[in-house]
Coordinates of C-alpha atoms and ligand atoms in Angstrom, one line a residue:
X1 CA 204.6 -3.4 -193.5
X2 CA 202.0 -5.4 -191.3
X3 CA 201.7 -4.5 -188.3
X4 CA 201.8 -6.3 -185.1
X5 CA 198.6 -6.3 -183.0
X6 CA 198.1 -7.3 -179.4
X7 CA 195.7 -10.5 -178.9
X8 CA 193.1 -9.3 -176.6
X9 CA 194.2 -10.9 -173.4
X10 CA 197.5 -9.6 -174.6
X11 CA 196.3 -6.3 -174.4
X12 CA 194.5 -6.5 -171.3
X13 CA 197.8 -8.1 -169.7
X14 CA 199.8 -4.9 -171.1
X15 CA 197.7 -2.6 -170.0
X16 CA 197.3 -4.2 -166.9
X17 CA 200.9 -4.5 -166.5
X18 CA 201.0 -0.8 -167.0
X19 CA 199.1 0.3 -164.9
X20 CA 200.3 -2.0 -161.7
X21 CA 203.7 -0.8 -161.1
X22 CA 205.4 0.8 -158.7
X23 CA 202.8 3.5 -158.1
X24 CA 200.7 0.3 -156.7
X25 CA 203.6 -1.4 -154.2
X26 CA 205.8 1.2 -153.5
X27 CA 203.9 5.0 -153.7
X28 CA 200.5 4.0 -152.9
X29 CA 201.1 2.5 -149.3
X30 CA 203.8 5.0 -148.6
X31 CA 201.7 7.9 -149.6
X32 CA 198.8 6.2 -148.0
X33 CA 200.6 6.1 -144.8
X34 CA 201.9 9.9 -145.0
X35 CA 198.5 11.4 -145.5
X36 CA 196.6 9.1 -142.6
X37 CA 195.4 6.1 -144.0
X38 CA 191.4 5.9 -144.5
X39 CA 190.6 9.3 -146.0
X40 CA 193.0 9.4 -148.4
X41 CA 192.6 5.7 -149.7
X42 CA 189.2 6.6 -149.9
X43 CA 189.7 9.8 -152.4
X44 CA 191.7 8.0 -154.1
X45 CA 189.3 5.3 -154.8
X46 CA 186.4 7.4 -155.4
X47 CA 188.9 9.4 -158.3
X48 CA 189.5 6.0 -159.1
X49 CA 186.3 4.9 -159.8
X50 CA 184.7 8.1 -160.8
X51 CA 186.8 10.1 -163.3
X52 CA 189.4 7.4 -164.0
X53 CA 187.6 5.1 -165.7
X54 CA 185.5 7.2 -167.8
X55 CA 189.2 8.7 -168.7
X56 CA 190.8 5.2 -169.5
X57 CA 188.3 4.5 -171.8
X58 CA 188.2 7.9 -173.4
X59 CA 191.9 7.3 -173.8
X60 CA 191.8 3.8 -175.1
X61 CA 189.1 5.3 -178.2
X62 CA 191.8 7.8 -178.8
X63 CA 194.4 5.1 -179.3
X64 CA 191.8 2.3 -181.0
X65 CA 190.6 5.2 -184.0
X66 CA 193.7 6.8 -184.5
X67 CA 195.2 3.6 -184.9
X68 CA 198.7 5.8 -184.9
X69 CA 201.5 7.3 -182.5
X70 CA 199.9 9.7 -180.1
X71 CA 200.6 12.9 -181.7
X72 CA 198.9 11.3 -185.5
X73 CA 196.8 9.8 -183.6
X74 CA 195.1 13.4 -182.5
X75 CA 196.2 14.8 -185.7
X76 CA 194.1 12.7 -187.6
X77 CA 191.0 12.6 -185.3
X78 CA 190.7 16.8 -184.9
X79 CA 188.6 17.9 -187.7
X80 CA 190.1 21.3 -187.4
X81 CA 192.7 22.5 -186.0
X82 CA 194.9 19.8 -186.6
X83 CA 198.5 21.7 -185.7
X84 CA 197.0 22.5 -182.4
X85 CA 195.3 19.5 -181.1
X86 CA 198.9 17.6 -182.3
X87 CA 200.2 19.0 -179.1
X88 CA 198.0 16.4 -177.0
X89 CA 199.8 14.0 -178.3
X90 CA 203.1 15.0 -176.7
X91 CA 202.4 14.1 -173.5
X92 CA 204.0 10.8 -174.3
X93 CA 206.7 12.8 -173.2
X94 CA 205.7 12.7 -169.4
X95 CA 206.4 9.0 -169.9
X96 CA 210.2 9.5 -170.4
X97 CA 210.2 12.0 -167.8
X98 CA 208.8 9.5 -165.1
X99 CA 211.4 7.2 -166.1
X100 CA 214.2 9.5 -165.1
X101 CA 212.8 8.5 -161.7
X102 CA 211.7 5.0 -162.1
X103 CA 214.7 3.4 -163.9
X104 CA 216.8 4.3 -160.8
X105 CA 214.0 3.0 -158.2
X106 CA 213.9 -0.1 -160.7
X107 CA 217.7 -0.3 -159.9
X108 CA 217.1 0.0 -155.8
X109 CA 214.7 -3.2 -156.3
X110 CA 217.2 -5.2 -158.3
X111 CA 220.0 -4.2 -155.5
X112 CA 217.7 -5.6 -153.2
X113 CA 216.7 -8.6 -154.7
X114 CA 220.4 -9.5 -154.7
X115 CA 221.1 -8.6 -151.2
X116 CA 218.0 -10.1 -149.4
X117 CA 219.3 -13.7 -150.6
X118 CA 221.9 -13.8 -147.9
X119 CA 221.0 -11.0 -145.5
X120 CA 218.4 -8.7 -144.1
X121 CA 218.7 -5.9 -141.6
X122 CA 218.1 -6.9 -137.9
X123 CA 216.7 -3.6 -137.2
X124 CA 215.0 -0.9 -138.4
X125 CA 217.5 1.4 -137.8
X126 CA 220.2 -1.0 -139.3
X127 CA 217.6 -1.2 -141.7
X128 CA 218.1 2.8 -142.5
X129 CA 221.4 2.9 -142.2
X130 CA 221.7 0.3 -145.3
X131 CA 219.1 2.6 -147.6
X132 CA 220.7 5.8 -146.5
X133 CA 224.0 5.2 -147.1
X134 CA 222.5 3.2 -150.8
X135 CA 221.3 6.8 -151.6
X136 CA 223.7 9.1 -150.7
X137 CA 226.6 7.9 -150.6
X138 CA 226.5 4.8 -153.0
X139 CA 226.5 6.3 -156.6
X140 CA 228.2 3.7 -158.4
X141 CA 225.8 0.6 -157.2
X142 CA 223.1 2.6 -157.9
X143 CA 224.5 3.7 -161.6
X144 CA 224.9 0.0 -162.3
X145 CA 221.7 -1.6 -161.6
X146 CA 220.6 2.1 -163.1
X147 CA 221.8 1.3 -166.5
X148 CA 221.1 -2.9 -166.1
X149 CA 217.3 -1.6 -166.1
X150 CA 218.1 0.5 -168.9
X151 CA 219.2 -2.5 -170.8
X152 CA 216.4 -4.6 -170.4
X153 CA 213.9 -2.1 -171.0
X154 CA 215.6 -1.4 -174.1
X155 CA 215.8 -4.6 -175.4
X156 CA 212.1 -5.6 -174.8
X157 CA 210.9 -2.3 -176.5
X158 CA 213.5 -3.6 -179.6
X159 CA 211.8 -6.7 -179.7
X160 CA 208.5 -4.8 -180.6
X161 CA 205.0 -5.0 -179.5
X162 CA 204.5 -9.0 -180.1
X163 CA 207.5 -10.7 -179.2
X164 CA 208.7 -7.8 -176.8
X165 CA 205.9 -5.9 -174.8
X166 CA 203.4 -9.1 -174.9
X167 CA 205.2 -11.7 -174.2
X168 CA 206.9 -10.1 -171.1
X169 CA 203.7 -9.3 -169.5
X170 CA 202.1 -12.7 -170.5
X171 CA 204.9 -14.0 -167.9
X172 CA 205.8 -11.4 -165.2
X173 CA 202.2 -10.2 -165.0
X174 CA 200.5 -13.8 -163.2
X175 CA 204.0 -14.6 -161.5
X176 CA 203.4 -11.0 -159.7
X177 CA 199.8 -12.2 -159.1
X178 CA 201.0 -15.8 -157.6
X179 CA 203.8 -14.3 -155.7
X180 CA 201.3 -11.3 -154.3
X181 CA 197.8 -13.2 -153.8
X182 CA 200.1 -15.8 -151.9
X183 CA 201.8 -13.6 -149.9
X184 CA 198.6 -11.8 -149.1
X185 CA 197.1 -14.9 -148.2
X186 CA 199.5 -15.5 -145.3
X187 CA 198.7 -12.2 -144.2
X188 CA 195.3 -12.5 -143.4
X189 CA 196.0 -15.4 -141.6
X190 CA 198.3 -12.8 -138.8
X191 CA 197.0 -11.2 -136.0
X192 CA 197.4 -7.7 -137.1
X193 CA 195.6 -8.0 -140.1
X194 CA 192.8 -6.4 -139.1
X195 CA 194.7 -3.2 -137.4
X196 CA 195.7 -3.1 -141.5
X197 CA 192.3 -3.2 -142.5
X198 CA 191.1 -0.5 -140.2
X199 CA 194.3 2.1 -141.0
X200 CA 193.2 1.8 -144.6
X201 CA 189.6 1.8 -144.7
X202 CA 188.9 3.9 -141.6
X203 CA 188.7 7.2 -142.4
X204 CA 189.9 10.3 -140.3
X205 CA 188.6 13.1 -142.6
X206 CA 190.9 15.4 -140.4
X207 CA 193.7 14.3 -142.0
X208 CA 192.4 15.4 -145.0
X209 CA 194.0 18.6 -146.5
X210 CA 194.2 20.7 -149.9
X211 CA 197.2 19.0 -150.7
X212 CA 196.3 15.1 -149.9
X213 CA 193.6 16.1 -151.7
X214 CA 195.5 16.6 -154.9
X215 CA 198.1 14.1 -154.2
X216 CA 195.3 11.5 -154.1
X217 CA 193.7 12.3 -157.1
X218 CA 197.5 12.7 -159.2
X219 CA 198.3 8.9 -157.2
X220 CA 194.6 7.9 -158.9
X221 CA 196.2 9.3 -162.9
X222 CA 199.4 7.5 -162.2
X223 CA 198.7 4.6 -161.0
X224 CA 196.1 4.1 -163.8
X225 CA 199.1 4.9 -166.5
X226 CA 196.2 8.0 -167.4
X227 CA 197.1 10.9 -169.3
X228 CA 200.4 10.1 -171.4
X229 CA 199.6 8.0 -173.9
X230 CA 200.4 4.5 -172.6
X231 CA 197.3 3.6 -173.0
X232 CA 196.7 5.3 -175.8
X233 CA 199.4 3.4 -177.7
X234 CA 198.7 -0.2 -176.9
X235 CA 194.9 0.6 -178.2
X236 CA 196.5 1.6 -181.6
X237 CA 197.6 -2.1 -181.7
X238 CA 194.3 -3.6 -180.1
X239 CA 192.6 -5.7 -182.6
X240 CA 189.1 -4.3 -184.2
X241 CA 185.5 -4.8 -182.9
X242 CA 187.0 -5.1 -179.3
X243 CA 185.3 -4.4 -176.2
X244 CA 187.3 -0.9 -174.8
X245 CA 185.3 -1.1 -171.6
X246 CA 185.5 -4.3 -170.5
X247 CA 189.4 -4.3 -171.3
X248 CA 188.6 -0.5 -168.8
X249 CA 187.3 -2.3 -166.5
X250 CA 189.4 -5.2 -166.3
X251 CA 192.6 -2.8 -165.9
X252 CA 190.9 -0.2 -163.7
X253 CA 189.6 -3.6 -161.2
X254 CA 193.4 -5.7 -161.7
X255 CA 195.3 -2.1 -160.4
X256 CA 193.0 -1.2 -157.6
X257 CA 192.8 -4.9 -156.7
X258 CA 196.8 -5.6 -156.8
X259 CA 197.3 -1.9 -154.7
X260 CA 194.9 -2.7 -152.1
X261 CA 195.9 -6.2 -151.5
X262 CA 199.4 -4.6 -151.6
X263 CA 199.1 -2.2 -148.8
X264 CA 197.1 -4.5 -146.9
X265 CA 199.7 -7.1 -146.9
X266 CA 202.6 -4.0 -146.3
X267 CA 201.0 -2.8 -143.2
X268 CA 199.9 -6.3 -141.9
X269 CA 203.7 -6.8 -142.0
X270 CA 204.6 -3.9 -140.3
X271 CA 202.0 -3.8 -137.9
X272 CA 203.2 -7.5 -136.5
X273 CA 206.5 -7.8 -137.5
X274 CA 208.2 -4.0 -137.3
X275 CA 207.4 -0.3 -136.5
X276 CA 203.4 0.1 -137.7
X277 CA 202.8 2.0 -140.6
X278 CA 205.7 3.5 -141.6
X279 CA 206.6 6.7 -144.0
X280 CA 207.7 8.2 -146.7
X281 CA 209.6 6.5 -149.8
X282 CA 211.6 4.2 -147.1
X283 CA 208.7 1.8 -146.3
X284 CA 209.5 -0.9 -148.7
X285 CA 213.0 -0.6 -148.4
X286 CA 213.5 0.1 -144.9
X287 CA 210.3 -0.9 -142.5
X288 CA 210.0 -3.6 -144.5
X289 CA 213.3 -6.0 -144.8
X290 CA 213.6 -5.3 -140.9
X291 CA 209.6 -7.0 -140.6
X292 CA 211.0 -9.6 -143.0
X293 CA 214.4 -10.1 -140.6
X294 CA 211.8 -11.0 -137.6
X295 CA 210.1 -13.5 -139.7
X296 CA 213.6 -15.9 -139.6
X297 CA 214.7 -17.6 -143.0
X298 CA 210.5 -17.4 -144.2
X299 CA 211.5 -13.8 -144.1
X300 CA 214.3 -14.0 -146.6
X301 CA 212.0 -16.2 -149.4
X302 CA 209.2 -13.5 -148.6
X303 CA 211.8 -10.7 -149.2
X304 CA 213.2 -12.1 -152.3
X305 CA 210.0 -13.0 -153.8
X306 CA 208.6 -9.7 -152.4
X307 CA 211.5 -7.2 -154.1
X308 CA 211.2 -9.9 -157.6
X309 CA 207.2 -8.9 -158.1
X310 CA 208.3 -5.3 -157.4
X311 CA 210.6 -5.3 -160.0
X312 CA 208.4 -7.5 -162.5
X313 CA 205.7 -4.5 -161.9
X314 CA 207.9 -1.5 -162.2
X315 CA 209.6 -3.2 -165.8
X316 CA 206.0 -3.7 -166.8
X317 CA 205.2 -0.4 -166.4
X318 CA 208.9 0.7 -168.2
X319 CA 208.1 -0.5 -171.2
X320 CA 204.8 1.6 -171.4
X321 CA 206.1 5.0 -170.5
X322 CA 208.7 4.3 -172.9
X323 CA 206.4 2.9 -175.9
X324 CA 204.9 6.1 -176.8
X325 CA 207.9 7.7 -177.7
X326 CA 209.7 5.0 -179.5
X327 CA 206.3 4.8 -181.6
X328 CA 206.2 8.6 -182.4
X329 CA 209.8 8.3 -184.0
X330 CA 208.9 5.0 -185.7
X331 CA 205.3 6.2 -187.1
X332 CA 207.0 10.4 -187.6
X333 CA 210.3 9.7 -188.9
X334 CA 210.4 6.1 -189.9
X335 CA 213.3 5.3 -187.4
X336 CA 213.9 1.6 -187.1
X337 CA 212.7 0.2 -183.8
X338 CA 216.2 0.0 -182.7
X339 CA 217.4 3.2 -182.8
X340 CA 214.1 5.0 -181.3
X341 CA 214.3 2.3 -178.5
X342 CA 217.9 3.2 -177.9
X343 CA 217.8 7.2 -177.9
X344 CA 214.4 7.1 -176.0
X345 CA 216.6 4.5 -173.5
X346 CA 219.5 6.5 -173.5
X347 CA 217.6 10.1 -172.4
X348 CA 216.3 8.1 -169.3
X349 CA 219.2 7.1 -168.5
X350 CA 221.6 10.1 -169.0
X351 CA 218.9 12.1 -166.6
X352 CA 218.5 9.3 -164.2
X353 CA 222.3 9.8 -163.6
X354 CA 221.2 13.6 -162.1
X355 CA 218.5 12.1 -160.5
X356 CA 220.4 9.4 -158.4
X357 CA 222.9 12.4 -157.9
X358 CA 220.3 14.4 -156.4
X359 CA 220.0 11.9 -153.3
X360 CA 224.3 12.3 -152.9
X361 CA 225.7 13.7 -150.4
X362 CA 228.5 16.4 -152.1
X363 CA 226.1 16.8 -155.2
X364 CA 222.5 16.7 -153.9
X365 CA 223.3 20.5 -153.1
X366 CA 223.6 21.4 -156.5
X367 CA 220.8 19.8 -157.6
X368 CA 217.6 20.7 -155.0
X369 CA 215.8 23.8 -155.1
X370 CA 212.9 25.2 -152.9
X371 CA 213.4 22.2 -150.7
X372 CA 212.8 19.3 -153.5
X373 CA 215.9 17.5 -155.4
X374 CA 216.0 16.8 -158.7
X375 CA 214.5 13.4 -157.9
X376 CA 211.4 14.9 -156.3
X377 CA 210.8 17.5 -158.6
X378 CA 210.6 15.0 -161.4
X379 CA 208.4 12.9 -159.2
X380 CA 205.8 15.6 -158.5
X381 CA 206.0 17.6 -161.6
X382 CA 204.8 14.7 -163.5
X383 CA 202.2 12.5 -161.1
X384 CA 200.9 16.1 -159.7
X385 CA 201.0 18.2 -163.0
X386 CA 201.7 16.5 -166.4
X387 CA 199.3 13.6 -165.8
X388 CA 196.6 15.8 -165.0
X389 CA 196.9 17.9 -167.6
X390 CA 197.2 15.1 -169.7
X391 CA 193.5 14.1 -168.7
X392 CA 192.1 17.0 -168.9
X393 CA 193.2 17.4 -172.6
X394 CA 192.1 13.8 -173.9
X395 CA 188.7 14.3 -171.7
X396 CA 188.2 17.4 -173.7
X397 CA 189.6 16.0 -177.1
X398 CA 186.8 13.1 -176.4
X399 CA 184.0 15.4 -175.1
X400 CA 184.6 18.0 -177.1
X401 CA 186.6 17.6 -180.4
X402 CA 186.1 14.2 -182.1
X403 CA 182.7 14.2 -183.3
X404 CA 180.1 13.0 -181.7
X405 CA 178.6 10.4 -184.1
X406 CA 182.3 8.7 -184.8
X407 CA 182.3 8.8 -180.6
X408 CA 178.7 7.3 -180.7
X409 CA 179.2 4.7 -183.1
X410 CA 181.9 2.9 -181.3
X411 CA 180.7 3.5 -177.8
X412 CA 177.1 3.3 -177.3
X413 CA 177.1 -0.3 -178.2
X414 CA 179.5 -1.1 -175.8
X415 CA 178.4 1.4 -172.9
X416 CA 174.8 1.0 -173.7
X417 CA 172.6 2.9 -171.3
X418 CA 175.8 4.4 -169.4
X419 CA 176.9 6.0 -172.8
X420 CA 175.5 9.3 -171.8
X421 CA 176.8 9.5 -168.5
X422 CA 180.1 8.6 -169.6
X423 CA 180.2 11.2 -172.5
X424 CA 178.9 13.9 -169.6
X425 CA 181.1 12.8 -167.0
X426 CA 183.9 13.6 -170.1
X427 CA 182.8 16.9 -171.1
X428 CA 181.9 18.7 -167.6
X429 CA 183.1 16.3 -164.3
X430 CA 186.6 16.0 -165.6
X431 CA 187.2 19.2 -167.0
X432 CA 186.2 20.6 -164.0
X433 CA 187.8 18.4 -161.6
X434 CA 191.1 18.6 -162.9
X435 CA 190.9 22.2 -163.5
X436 CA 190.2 22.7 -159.1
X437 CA 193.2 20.0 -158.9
X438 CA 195.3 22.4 -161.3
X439 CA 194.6 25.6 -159.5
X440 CA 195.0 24.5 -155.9
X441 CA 198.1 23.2 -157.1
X442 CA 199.0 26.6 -158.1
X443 CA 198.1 27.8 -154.7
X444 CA 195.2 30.3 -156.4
X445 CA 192.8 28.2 -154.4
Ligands
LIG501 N1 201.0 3.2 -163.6 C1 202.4 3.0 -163.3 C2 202.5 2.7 -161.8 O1 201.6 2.7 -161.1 C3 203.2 4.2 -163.7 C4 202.8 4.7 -165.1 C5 202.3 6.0 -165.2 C6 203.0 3.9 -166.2 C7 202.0 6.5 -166.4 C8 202.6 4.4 -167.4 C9 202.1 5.6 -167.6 O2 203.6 2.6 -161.3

């Protein structure tokens, strides 16, 4: 069978369009705004820049010399130990698990796409009201646009890496960029602009706790698509002899770029048009429509245009969590693509039923404990815990376990000088960074 490979601004694209999803328009400013602004966009940028892109990289070679699904993939590159170091490979798992969550948020956006084309709340607390009563009390809206993502995810992954995963980022990733550069352009040409510069690069280092702390550096994992195999599975399909860290950097610069230029035009918005900063997972969906409302019939086009890039990033991103898995049955048990595409589519979607039950009033009951729903739990156990962990064991795997000549040969031509700070920064920053993330997480520290 040949396979099909990614051309290398495909790849770049998909990766891309991983990594700039939801995490970059909807979590980062509203997680931004929750833990004060400045500080914490700085953390996260530092993370960013300092362990993130040593990691995409290390996870990209993972992917580019297996040349496999995830789990082969480490298989085949352990020289010993092959039935243990399989287990990294499962974190393609945490990818299914996100979508639990994301699928239904996917759904929220389309809903909203719909409804911003004739109306938009006058209010914020109209504004509210519309969300709230979406969430817990509207199960069947959200159980159809629910399972409408489900269907279009599915039938990209179906359509394999070529004609499915590629060509849907080569046209949803620069429509997001045109519909989010232009947007950001009018932006800066508003007042409050600059109050949205100084709440996200001012930093009040007061605000900064244990948990932001964490939270940052978990938002830095997601948002790159670290630590599950995303990544790792589009470089099995990258062509040979090509450059790993300048398709890195491109996709560490494009996410950071896109969420910065996101927030910035969020809290311009908001700071002019509606209630400052606001928080929690409402700010899109809530502060936001009721800044659009005060912007007249621009506001509606800004809204529509505005809830279409969101959904073009999150489906993006869909496709990626979902990949890893669809690959490990192809590659392990030689499903066809259409049957792994539609059980690995159908587990999302049978749990994303619990999750948008979690948020309704009548069931939410049954499903929260220790103050989280279902929804939440799902939400932090993989952005706070899996991802991390998921790091830490490719850093390792990369530092540690593939051996250092077959590391060498591929990297130090491309890294040059930086190899060996890269190959440190793999084998004792990491480690140890995620392992202080992982215990104060457990409260130990
Ligand atoms: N990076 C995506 C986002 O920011 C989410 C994601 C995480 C995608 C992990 C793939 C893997 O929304």
């Amino acid at each position: 069978m040949k396979i099909a490979r990614f051309s290398r601004i495909g790849f770049i694209l998909a990766a891309a369009g991983s990594a700039v999803g939801l995490g970059n328009i909807w979590k980062f400013p509203y997680i931004a705004g929750e833990y004060g602004g400045g500080a914490f966009v700085l953390v996260y940028l530092a993370t960013v820049l300092l362990i993130g892109f040593s990691i995409m990289i290390a996870e990209m070679l993972i992917g580019y010399l297996g040349r496999r699904d995830t789990v082969t993939s480490f298989e085949v590159l352990a020289p010993r130990h092959k039935n243990f170091w399989k287990y990294g490979g499962f974190q393609g798992l945490a990818g299914l698990f996100i979508m639990i969550f994301y699928s239904v948020v996917i759904g929220w956006i389309f809903n909203y796409i719909v409804t911003s084309l004739y109306t938009l709340p006058a209010t914020v607390n109209e504004a509210e009201k519309t969300f709230t009563t979406m969430l817990h009390s509207d199960f069947f809206t959200q159980l159809f646009y629910h399972t409408l993502s489900f269907i279009g995810i599915t039938y990209v992954l179906n359509r394999g890496i070529k004609g499915g995963i590629e060509k849907l980022n080569l046209i949803l990733m620069p429509l997001l960029m045109i519909i989010l550069g232009g947007m950001f352009i009018y932006a800066t040409t508003l007042g409050a602009f600059s109050q949205a510069v100084e709440f996200m690069f001012a930093p009040d280092w007061s605000k900064i706790d244990s948990e932001a702390f964490v939270i940052a550096v978990g938002h830095a994992f997601f948002t790159l698509s670290l630590g599950m195999g995303a990544i790792m599975t589009y470089a099995a399909s990258l062509e040979k002899d090509s450059s790993l860290v300048k398709a890195a950097f491109w996709v560490v610069f494009l996410d950071t770029a896109i969420a910065i230029v996101a927030g910035l035009m969020l809290f311009t918005f908001l700071y002019q048009y509606g209630s400052g900063p606001a928080k929690g997972p409402g700010l899109v969906f809530i502060s936001l429509p009721a800044a659009f409302y005060e912007m007249g019939i621009l506001g509606n086009i800004f809204a529509v245009l505005f809830f279409l890039a969101l959904a073009f990033a999150g489906l993006t991103s869909s496709v990626s969590l979902v990949e890893p898995m669809v690959q490990y049955f192809i590659d392990r048990f030689s499903w066809s693509r259409l049957r792994a595409a539609v059980a690995m589519g159908t587990f999302f979607w049978f749990l994303g039923i619990f999750a948008i039950l979690s948020n309704i009033d009548g069931a939410k009951e049954y499903l929260t404990w220790g103050g989280k729903n279902f929804f939440d739990w799902v939400d932090y156990f993989t952005a706070a815990i899996m991802l991390p962990l998921g790091g830490l064991i490719m850093a390792i795997f990369v530092g540690f376990i593939i051996p250092r000549n077959e590391v060498e040969k591929v990297m130090r031509p491309q890294l040059k000088w930086a190899f060996n700070a890269w190959y440190f920064s793999l084998r004792y920053v990491t480690p140890v960074a995620m392992f202080v993330v992982m215990l104060s997480l457990m409260g130990v520290i």
